[in-house]
Coordinates of C-alpha atoms in Angstrom, one line a residue:
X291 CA 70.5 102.0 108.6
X292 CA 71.0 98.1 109.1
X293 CA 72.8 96.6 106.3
X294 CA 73.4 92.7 105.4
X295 CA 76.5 91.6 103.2
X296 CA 76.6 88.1 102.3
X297 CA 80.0 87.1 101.7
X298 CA 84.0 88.5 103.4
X299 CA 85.7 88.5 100.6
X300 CA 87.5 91.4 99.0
X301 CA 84.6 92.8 97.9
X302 CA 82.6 92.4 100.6
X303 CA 84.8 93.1 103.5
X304 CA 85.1 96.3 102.1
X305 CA 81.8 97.3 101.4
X306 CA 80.7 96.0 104.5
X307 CA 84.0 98.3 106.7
X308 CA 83.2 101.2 104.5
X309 CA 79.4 101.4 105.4
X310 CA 79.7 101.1 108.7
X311 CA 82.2 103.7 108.8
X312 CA 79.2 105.7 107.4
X313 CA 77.4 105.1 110.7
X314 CA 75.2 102.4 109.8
X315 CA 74.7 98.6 111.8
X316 CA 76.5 95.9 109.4
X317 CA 76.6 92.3 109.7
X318 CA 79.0 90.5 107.6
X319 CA 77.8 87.0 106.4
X320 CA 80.1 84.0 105.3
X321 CA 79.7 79.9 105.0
X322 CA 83.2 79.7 106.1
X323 CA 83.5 79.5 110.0
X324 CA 87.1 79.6 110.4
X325 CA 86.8 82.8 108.7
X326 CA 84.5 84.7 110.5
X327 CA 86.0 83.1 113.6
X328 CA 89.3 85.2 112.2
X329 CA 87.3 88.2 111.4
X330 CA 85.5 88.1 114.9
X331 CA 89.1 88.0 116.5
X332 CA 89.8 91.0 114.8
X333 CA 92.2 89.4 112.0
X334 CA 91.7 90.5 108.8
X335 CA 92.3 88.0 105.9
X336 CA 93.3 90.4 102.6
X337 CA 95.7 93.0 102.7
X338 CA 94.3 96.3 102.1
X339 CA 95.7 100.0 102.7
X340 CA 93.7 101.4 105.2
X341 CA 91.2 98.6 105.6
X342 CA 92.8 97.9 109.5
X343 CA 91.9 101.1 111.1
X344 CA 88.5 101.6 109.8
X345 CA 87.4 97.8 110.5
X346 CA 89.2 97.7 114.3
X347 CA 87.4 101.2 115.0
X348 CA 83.9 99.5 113.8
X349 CA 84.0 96.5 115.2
X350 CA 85.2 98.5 118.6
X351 CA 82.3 100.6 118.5
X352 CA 79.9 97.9 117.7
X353 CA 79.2 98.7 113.9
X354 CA 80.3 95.8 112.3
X355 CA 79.9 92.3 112.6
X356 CA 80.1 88.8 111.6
X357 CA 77.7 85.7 111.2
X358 CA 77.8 82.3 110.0
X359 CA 74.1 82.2 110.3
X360 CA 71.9 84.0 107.2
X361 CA 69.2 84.5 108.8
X362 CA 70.6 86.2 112.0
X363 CA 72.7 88.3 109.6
X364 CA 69.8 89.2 107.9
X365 CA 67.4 90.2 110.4
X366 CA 66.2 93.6 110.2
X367 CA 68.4 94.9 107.3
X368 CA 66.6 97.1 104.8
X369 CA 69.5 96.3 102.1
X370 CA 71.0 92.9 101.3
X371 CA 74.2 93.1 99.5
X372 CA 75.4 90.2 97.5
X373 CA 79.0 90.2 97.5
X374 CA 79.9 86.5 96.6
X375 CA 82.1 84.8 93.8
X376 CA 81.1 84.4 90.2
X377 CA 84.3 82.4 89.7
X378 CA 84.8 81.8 85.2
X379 CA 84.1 78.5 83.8
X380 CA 85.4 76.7 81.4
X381 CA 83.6 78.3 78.6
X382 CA 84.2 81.6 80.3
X383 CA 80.8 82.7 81.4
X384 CA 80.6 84.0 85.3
X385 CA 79.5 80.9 87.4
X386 CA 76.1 82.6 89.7
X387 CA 75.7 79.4 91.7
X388 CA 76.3 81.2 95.1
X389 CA 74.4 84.2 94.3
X390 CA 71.3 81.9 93.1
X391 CA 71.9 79.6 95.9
X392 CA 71.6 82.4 98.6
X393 CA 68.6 84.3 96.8
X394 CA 67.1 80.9 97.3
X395 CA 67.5 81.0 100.5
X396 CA 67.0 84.3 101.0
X397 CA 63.3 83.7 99.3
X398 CA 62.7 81.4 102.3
X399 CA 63.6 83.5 105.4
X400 CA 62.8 87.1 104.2
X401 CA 60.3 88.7 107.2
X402 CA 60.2 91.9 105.9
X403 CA 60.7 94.0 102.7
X404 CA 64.1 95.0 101.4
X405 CA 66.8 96.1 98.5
X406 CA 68.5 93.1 97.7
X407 CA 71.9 94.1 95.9
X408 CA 73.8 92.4 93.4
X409 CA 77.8 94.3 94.4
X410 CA 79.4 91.6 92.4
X411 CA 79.9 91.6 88.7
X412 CA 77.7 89.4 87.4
X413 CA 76.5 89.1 84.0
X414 CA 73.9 90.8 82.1
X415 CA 70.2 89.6 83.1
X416 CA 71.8 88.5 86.7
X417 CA 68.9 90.5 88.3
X418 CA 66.0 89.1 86.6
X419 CA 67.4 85.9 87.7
X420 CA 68.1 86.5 91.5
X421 CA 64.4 87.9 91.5
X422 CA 63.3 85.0 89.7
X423 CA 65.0 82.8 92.8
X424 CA 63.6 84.8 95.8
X425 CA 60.3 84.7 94.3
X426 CA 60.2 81.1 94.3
X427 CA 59.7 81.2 98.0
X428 CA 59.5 84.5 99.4
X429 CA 56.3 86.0 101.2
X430 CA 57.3 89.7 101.5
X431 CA 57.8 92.1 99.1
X432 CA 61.6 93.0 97.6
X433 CA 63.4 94.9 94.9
X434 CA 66.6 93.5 93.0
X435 CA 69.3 96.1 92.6
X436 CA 72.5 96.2 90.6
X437 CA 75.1 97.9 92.2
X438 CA 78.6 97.5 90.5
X439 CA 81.7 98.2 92.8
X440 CA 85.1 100.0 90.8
X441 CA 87.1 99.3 93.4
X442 CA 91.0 99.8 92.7
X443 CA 92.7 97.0 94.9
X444 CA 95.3 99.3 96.8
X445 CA 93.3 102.1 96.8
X446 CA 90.0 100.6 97.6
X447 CA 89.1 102.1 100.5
X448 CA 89.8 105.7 98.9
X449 CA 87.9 105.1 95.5
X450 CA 84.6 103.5 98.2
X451 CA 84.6 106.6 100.5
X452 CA 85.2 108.9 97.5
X453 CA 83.3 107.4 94.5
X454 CA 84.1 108.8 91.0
X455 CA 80.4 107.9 90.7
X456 CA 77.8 105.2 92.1
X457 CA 76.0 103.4 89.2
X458 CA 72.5 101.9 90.6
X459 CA 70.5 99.8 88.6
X460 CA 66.8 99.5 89.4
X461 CA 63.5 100.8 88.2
X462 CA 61.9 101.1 91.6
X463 CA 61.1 104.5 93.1
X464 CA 61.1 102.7 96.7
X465 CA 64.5 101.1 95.7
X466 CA 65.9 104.5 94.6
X467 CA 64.8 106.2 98.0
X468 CA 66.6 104.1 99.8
X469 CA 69.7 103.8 98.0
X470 CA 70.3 107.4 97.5
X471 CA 69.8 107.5 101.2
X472 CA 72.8 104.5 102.0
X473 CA 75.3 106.5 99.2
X474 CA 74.4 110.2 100.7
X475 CA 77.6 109.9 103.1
X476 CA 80.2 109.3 100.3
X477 CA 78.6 111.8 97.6
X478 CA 78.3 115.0 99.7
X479 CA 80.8 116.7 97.0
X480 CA 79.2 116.1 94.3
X481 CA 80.1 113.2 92.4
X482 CA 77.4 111.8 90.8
X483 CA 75.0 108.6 91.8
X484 CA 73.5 107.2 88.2
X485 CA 70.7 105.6 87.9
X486 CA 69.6 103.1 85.6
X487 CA 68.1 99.7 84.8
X488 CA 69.5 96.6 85.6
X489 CA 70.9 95.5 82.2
X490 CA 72.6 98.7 82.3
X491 CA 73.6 98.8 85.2
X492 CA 75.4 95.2 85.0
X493 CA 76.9 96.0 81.4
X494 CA 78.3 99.4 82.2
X495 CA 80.8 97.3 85.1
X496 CA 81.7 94.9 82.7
X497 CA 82.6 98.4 79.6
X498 CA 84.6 100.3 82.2
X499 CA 87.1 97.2 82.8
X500 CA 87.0 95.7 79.2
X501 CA 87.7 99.5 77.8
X502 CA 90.9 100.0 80.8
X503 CA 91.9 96.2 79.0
X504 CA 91.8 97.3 75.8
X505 CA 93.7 100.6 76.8
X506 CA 96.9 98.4 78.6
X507 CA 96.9 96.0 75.5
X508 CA 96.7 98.8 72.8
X509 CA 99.5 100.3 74.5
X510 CA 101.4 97.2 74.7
X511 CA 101.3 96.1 71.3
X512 CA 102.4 99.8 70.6
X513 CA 105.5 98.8 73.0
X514 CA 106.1 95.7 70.7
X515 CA 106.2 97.6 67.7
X516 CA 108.7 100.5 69.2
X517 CA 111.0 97.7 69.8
X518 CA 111.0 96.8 65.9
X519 CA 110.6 100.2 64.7
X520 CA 113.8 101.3 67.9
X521 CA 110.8 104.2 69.2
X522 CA 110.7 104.7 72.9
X523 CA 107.2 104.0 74.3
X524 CA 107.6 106.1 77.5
X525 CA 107.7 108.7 75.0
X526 CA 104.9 107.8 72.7
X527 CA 102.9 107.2 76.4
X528 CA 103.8 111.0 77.6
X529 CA 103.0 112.4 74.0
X530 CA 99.4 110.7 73.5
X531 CA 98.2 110.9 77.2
X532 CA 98.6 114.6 77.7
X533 CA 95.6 114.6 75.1
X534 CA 92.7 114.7 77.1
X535 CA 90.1 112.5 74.9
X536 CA 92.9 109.8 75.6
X537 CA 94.0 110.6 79.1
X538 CA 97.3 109.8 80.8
X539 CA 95.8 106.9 83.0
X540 CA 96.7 102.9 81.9
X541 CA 99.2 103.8 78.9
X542 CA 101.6 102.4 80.9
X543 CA 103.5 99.2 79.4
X544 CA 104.1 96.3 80.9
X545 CA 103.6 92.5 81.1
X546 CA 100.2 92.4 80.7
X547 CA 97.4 92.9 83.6
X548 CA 96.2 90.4 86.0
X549 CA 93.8 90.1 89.2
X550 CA 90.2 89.0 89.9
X551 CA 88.5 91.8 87.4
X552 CA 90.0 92.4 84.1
X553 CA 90.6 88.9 82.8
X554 CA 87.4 87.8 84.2
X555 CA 85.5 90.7 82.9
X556 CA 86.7 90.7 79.8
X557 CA 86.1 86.9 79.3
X558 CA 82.5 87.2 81.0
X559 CA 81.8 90.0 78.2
X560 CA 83.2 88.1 75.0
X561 CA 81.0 84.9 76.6
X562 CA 77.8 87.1 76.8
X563 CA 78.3 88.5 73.0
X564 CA 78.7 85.0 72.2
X565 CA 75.4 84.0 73.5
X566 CA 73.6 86.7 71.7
X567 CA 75.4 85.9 68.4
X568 CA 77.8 89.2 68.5
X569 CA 81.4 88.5 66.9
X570 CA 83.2 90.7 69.5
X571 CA 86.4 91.7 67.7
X572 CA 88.7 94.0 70.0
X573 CA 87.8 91.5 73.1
X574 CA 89.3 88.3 71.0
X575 CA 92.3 90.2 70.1
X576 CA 92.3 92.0 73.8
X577 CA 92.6 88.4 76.0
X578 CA 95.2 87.1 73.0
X579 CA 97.5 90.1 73.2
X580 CA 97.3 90.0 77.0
X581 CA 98.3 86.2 77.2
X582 CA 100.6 86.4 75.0
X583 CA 102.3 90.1 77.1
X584 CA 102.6 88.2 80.1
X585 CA 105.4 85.8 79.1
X586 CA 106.9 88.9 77.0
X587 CA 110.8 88.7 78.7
X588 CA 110.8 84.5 78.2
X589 CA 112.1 84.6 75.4
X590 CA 114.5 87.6 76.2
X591 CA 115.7 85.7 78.7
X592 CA 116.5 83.1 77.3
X593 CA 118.1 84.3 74.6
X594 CA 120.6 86.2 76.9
X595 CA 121.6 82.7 78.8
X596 CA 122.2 81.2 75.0
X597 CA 118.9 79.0 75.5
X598 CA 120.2 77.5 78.7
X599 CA 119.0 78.5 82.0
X600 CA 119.8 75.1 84.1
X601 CA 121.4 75.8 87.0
X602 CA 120.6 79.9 86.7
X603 CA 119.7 81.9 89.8
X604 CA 117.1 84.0 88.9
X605 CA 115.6 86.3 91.8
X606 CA 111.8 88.3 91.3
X607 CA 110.7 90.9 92.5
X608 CA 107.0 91.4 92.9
X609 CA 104.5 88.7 93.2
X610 CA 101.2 90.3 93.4
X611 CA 99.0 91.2 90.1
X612 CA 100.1 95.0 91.3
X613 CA 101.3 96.7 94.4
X614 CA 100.0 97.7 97.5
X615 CA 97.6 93.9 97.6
X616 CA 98.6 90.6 98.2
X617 CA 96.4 89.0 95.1
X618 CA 98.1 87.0 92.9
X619 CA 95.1 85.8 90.9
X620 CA 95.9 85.9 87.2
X621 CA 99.6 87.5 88.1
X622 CA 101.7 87.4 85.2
X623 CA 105.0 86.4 88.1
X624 CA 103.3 83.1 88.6
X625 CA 103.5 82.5 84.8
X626 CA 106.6 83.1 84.3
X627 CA 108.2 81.8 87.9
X628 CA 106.6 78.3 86.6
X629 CA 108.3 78.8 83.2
X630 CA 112.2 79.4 84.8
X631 CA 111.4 76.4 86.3
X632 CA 110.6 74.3 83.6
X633 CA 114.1 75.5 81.9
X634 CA 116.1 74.5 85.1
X635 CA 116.4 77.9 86.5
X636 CA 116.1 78.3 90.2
X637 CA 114.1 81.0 91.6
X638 CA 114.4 83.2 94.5
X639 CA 111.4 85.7 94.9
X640 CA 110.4 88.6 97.1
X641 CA 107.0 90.5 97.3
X642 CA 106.5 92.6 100.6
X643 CA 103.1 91.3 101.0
X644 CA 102.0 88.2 98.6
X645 CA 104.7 85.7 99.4
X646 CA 102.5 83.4 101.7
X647 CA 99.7 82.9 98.9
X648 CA 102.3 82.4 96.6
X649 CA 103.5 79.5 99.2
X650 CA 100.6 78.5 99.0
X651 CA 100.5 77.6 95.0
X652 CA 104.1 76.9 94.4
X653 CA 105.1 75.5 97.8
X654 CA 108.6 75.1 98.6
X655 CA 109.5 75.3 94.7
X656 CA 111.1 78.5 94.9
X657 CA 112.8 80.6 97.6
X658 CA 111.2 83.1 99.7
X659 CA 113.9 85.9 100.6
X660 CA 113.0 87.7 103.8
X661 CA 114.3 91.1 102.0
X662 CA 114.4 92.5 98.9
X663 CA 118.3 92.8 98.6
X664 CA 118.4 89.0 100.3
X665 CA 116.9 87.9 96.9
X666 CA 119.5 89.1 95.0
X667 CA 122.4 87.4 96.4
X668 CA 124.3 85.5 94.4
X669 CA 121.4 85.8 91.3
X670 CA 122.4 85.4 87.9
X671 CA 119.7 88.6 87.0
X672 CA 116.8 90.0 88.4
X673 CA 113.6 89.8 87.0
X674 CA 111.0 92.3 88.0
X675 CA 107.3 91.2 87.6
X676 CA 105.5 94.1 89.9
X677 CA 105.9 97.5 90.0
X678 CA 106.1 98.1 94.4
X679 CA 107.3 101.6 94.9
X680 CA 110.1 100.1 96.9
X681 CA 111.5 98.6 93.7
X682 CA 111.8 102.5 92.0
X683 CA 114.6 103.7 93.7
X684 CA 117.1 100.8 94.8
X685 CA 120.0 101.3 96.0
X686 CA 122.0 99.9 92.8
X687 CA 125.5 99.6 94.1
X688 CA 124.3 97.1 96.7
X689 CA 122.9 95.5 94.0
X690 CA 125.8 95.0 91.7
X691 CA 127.5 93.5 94.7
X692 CA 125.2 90.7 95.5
X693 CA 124.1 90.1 92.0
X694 CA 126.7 87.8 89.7
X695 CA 126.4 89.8 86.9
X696 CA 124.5 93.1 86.5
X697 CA 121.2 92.1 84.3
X698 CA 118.0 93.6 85.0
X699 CA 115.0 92.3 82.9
X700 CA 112.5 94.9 83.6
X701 CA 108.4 93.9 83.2
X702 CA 107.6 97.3 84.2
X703 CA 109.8 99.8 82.9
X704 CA 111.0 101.2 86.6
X705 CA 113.9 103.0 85.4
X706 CA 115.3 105.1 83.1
X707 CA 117.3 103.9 80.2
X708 CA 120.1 106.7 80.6
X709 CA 120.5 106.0 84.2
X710 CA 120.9 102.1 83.2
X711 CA 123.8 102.9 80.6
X712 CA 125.2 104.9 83.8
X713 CA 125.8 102.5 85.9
X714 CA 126.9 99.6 83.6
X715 CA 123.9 97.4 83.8
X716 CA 122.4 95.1 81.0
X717 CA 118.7 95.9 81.0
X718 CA 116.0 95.1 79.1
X719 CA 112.6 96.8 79.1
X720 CA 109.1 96.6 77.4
X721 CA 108.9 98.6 74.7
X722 CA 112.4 100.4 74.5
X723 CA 115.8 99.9 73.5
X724 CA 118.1 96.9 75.1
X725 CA 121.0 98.7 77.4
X726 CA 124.3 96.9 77.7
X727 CA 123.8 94.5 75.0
X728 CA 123.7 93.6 71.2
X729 CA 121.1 91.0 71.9
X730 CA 117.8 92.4 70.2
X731 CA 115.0 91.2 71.7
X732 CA 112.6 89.1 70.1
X733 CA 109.3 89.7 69.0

């Protein structure tokens, strides 16, 4: 089958590797030359397990490739996928001016029938609209499709080739033939392709990551209360998710979650309740809670340096939103990097694979240590912001010897508390008892 996706980015690239891999002609569309100038040279602009060997075998082979030009991208694709940004405004609602903007255009140069697909989340209504646009112009008949994505940055390319289930909106039997047709290839086990209509289809996205938000911020105000009530919230986490109408997935807590979906998402669906008069409760408090996790160890922090971190060495760990990317959208680090700065504190970071977007932000404000061990010499603590696997099982004898003073402040809860009291660190943790110290730590 010959498939069209406008727009390379995360999304998109990925959809359009994983397709191909499924034996079908894809053509990758983007406005940005330089970029498809990289992609065409075989360099691949996100970092993605996996996603290198499945898009050098398909470009190899011919399977995959990339346009500046719509219309050439186009030509001859039964499906369309719309992969492009719907970025938050100000008021929070998801911004659809590229995806309006290319159904437009896509109304003017369509020579033959085809399943346009919305991929990216895009609010409820967002296919009556792009229909709306290609009509305006087009001479050919088309369907509009809503086609979500759940992809997991880090394990993307798994959760694409082995779907938990594929949610298609649409209402047309010509639109369903061919979809079920495109998904056959990653479905053969039996996990389920759901149909629906397109409001459906569009809302359902936006429940699965609101619910997974409201799961991470119930679990984190839990953590909050432990540490007034002195419970232990890897405990409470163990003795709740082993119930299975809970599950043991996102109980974990932390600073708070980041990245292109969940903040977005969850804004996008308080700003659509809002437009239909719907007093959203849980959202309101979900985005508050989450705001206010992020910055969770400032205060603990600064309470440990007596209120005075001028001069301090502080070195991060983690960058990224989570491991195995190199987003940093929404990443509770960059929150908190700009705060130590603010007090005086000097920072020296390391993330195995987001340090050159963070470069990219924050310049030449902080450090960049070329090793994880580098960025401890000499610190006055550590402060860990993501949760790499590499970070799990240090080597924490090296570590007291390049660190001034053994003081872990722990965003993720990496390590155990007995093992801390062990080895004579002061550590503080989300949800769980201070090691090392007196200090209690703030609400």
């Amino acid at each position: 089958m010959k498939i069209a996706v406008v727009g390379t980015g995360y999304v998109g690239l990925v959809t359009g590797t994983c397709f191909a891999e499924t034996g079908n002609q894809v053509t990758c569309i983007d406005i940005d030359q330089r970029k498809v100038e990289k992609l065409n040279n075989g360099i691949i602009p996100i970092y993605e397990p996996g996603l290198d060997v499945l898009f050098n075998r398909n470009t190899a082979e011919g399977r995959l490739k990339f346009t500046t030009q719509l219309a050439e991208g186009i030509e001859g694709a039964e499906v369309i996928f719309l992969a492009l940004p719907t970025p938050p405004g100000e008021d929070g609602s998801a911004d659809l001016k590229y995806i309006l903007k290319v159904a437009g255009d896509l109304g003017q140069i369509m020579k033959d029938y085809a399943v346009i697909v919305d991929k990216s989340t895009v609010p409820v209504g967002t296919a009556e609209k792009v229909r709306e646009y290609i009509s305006l112009a087009a001479q050919v008949e088309f369907d509009v499709v809503s086609n979500p994505e759940f992809l997991r940055e880090g394990v993307a390319i798994e959760d694409f080739m082995k779907p938990d289930r594929v949610v298609i909106g649409t209402q047309s039997e010509r639109a369903k033939v061919i979809m079920t047709k495109l998904y056959a290839p990653l479905v053969r086990q039996g996990n389920p392709v759901i149909f629906m209509d397109e409001r459906s289809a569009e809302m359902t996205k936006y429940a699965a990551n609101s619910f997974l938000a409201v799961k991470i911020s119930f679990m984190n105000e839990i953590a909050n209360l432990c540490e007034k009530v002195g419970a232990n919230v890897d405990d409470i986490r163990r003795g709740i998710g082993t119930d299975s109408r809970i599950g043991k997935r996102f109980l974990f807590a932390g600073i708070g979650y980041g990245g292109s979906c969940f903040p977005k998402d969850v804004q996008a669906l308080a700003k659509t309740s809002q437009e239909y008069a719907y007093d959203f409760k849980i959202l309101k408090s979900v985005m508050e809670v989450n705001a206010q996790q992020k910055t969770k160890l400032l205060p603990v922090i600064n309470e440990h340096f007596n209120g005075d971190l001028k001069g301090k060495t502080i070195a991060v760990w983690g960058l990224a939103f989570k491991p195995y990317t190199d987003d940093i959208r929404e990443a509770p680090a960059l929150e908190n990097i700009q705060a130590l700065l603010a007090a005086g504190a000097k920072v020296t970071a390391y993330d195995p694979e987001a340090m050159e977007n963070v470069r990219q932000v924050l310049g030449n404000k902080i450090t960049y240590a070329h090793t994880s061990y580098a960025a401890l010499d000499d610190a006055d603590a550590l402060v860990i912001m993501t949760e790499w696997p590499m970070f799990r099982t240090p080597e924490f004898g090296k570590m007291a010897l390049l660190l001034k003073n053994k003081v872990i402040f722990d965003g993720r809860n990496l390590y155990e508390l007995d093992q801390m009291k062990e080895l004579g660190y002061t550590y503080y943790s989300i949800g769980r008892e201070a090691i090392g110290t007196e200090v209690n730590q703030p609400a």
